XYZ file of C-alpha atoms in Angstrom:
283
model
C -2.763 4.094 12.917
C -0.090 4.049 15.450
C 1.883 7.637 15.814
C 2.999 8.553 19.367
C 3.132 11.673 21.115
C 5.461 13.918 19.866
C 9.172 13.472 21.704
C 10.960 16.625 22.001
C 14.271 17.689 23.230
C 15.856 20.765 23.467
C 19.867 20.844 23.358
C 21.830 23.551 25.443
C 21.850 25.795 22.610
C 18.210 25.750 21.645
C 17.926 23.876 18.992
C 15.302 20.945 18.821
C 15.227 17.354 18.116
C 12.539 15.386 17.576
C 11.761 11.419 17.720
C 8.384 10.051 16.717
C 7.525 7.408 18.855
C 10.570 6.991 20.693
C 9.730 3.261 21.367
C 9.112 1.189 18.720
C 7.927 -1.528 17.222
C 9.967 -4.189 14.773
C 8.818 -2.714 11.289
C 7.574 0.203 12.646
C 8.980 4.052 11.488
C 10.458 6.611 13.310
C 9.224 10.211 12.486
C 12.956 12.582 12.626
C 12.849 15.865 12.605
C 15.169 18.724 13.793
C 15.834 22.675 13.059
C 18.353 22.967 9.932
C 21.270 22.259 12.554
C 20.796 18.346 11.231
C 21.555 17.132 7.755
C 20.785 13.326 8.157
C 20.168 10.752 11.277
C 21.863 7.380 11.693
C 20.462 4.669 13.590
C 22.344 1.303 13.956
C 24.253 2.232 10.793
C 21.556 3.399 8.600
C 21.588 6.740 7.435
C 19.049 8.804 6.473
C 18.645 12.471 4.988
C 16.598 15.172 6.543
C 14.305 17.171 4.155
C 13.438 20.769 4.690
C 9.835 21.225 5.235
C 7.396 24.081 4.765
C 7.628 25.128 8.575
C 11.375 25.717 8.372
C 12.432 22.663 9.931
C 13.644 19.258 8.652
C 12.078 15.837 8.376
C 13.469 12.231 8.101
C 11.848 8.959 7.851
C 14.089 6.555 9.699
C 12.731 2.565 8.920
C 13.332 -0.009 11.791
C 13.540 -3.278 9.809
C 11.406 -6.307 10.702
C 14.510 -8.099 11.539
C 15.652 -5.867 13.805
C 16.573 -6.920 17.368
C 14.879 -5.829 20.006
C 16.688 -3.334 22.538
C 17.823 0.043 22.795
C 19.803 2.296 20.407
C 20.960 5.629 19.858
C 19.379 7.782 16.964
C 22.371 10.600 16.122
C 21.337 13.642 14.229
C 24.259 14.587 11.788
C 25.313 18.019 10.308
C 26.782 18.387 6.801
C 30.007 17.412 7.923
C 28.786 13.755 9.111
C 29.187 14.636 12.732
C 27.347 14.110 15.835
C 25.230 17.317 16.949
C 22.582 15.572 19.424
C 21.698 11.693 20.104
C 18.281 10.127 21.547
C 17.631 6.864 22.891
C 14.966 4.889 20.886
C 13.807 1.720 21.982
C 13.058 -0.885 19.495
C 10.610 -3.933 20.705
C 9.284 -7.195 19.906
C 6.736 -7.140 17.320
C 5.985 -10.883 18.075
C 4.995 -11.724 14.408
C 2.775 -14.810 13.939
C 3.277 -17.544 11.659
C 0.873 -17.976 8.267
C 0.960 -21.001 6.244
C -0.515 -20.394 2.541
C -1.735 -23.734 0.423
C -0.412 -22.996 -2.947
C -0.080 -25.341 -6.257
C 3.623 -25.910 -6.897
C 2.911 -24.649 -10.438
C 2.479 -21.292 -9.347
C 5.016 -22.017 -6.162
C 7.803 -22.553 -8.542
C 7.291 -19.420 -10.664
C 10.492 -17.454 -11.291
C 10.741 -13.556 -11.544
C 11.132 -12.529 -15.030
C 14.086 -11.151 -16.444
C 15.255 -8.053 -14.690
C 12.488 -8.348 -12.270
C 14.534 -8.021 -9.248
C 16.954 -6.038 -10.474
C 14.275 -3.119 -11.569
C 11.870 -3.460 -8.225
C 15.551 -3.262 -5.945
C 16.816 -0.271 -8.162
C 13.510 1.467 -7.296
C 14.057 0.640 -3.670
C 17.047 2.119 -3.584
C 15.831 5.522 -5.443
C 15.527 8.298 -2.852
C 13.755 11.299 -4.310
C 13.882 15.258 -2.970
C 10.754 16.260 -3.781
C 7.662 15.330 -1.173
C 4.478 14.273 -2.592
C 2.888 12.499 0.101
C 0.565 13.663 2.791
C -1.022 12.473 5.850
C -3.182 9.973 6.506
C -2.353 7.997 3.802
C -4.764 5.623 2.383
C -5.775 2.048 1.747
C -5.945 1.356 -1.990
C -8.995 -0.206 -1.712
C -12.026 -0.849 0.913
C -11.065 -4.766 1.372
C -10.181 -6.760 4.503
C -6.835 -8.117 4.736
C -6.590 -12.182 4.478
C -2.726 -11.660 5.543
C -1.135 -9.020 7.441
C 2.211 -7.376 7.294
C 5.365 -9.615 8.889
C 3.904 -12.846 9.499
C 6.526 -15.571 8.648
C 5.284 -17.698 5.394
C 5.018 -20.822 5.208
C 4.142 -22.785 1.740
C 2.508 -25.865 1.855
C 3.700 -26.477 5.721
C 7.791 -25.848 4.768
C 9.451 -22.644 6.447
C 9.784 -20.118 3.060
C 12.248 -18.436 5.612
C 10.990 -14.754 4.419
C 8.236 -13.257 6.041
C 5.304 -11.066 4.464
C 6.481 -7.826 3.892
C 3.137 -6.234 2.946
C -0.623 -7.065 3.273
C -3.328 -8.829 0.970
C -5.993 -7.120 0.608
C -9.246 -9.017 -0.336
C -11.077 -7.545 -3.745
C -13.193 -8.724 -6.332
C -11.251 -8.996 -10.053
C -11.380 -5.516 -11.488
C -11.624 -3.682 -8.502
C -9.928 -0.122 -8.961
C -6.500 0.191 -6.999
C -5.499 3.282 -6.055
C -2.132 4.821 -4.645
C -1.605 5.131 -0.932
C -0.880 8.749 -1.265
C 0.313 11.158 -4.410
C 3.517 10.605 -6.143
C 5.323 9.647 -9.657
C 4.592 6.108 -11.033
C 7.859 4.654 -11.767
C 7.244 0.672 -12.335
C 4.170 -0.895 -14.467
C 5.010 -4.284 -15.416
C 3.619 -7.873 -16.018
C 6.018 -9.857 -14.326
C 6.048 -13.699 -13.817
C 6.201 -13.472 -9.722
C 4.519 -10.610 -9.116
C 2.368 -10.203 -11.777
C 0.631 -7.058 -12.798
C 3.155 -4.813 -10.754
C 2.883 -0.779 -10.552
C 5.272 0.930 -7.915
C 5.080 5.050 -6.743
C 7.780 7.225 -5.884
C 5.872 9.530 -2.890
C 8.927 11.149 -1.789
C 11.717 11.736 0.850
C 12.419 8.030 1.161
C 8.280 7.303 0.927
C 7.498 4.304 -1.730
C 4.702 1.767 -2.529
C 4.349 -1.006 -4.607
C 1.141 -3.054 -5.929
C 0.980 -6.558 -7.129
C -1.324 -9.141 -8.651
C -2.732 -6.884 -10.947
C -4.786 -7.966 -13.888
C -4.324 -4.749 -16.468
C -2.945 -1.261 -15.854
C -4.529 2.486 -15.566
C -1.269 3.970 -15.108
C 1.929 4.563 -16.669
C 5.155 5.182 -16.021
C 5.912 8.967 -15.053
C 2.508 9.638 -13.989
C 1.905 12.082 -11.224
C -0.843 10.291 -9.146
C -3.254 11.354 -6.317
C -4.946 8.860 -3.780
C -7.797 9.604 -6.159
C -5.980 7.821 -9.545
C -6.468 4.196 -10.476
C -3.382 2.413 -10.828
C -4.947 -0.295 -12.413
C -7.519 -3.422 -11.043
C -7.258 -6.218 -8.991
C -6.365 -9.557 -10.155
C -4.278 -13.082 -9.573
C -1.328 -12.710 -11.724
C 1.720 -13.796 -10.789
C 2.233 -16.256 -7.391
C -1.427 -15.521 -6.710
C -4.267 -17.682 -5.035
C -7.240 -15.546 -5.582
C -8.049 -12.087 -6.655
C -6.468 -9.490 -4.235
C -3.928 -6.665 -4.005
C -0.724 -7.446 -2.651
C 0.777 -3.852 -1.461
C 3.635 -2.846 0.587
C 5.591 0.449 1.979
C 8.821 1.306 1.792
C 10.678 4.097 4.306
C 14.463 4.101 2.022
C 13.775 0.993 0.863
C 12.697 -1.224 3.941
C 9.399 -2.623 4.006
C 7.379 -1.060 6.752
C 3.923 -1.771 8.952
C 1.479 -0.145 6.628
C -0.966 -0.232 9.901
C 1.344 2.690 11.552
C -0.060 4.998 8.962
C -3.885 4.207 8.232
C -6.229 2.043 9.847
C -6.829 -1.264 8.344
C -9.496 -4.402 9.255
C -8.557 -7.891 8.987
C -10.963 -10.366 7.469
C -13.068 -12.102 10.272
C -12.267 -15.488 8.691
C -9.666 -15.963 6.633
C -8.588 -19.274 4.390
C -5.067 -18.962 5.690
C -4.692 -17.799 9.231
C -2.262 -16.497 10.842
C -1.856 -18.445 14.001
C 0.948 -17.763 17.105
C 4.371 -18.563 17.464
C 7.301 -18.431 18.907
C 9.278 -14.976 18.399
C 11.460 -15.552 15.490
C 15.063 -14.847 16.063
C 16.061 -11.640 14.118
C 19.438 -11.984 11.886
């Protein structure tokens, strides 16, 4: 888990303004926080709300995308009105993402999403909920290694897929519980064609998670969850080689480096390594 010491500034008039770390790395999240002078925080036209917290002050979770290019940028903190109150600098830099390549039968490669797939998983995405459910650490959902880590570029059969990973795999044997990164609402659980078994959690204040590959369900939908609940088990349904759990974060939407908020081990050998390459150029 990779959290940096608190960055603090205090503005002629006493208020505070926080940015957590105030370097970071491409898929990486910035902790924002401020006294209830700031409403929301924009960083290279993204715009976030700030939450009130239980110590009086306010908390956003700003995402830097995986895509994003490297350099530095100014995170504004915004009051109701949408104007500037107080700016820091935030450095984003080079994640240097490897390449993977991942042998997969063209049966399952050309598997389409099912009807309203996309459009369901994106209108969860784009669901930002008030309420906060989540806690720190969070948690992996279960105790495998990973045999492919967040951001690598994918490549099927040797051809550029021109996406890149935007969770982990997580090795487990079929049936293996899977459990929720942290508390929250269930708001998906579906059997879709691409990715399969499929439960997603609203954790709050921009927080999200979603599960693939699953072969049945423990949940359902509107659920209030703990990091103790079974979501369901561990399976190869959907665009699947072998049983696992494909799981990724979302900070308002944007996939995020999962290893940021919990410590996770990657499997000492893998079928499909990752192996180095050139930076790839961000859009």
């Amino acid at each position: 888990m990779r959290w940096s010491i608190l960055f603090l500034a205090v503005s002629a008039w006493g208020q505070t303004f926080s940015v957590t770390p105030p370097v970071a790395r491409q898929g990486e999240t910035l902790k924002v926080t401020s006294d209830k002078t700031a409403h929301s925080a924009r960083l290279h036209g993204r715009t976030i709300t700030l939450f009130p917290q239980e110590d009086g002050r306010v908390l956003g979770l700003m995402p830097v995308p995986v895509l994003e290019k490297p350099g530095g940028y100014e995170l504004e903190f915004l009051d109701d009105k949408g104007d500037v109150v107080h700016s820091e600098p935030v450095t984003v830099t080079n994640a240097h993402y490897p390449k993977q390549n991942i042998v997969i039968a063209p049966s399952i490669a050309g598997l389409k999403p099912s009807p309203g797939e996309q459009e369901t998983v994106n209108d969860f995405r784009k669901t930002v909920s008030s309420v906060r459910y989540w806690q720190e650490p969070l948690h992996a959902p279960e105790s495998g290694c990973l045999t492919s880590p967040f951001g690598v570029m994918r490549l099927h059969n040797g051809k550029p897929t021109g996406d890149y990973h935007a969770g982990v795999d997580q090795r487990g044997a079929a049936g293996t519980p899977i459990h929720p990164v942290a508390a929250g609402v269930v708001k998906i659980v579906k059997p879709y064609n691409l990715r399969g078994g499929t439960v997603a959690v609203d954790h709050g204040q921009g927080l999200q998670s979603i599960y693939l590959h699953m072969s049945s369900f423990a949940a359902k939908e509107g659920d209030h969850v703990t990091p103790d609940s079974v979501l369901g088990y561990v399976g190869t349904t959907g665009r699947s080689t072998g049983p696992h759990v494909h799981w990724t974060i979302y900070v308002h939407g944007v996939a995020v480096d999962p290893n940021q908020w919990m410590t996770l081990k990657n499997c000492p050998v893998t079928t499909h390594a990752a192996t180095p390459a050139h930076p790839h150029k961000p859009a």
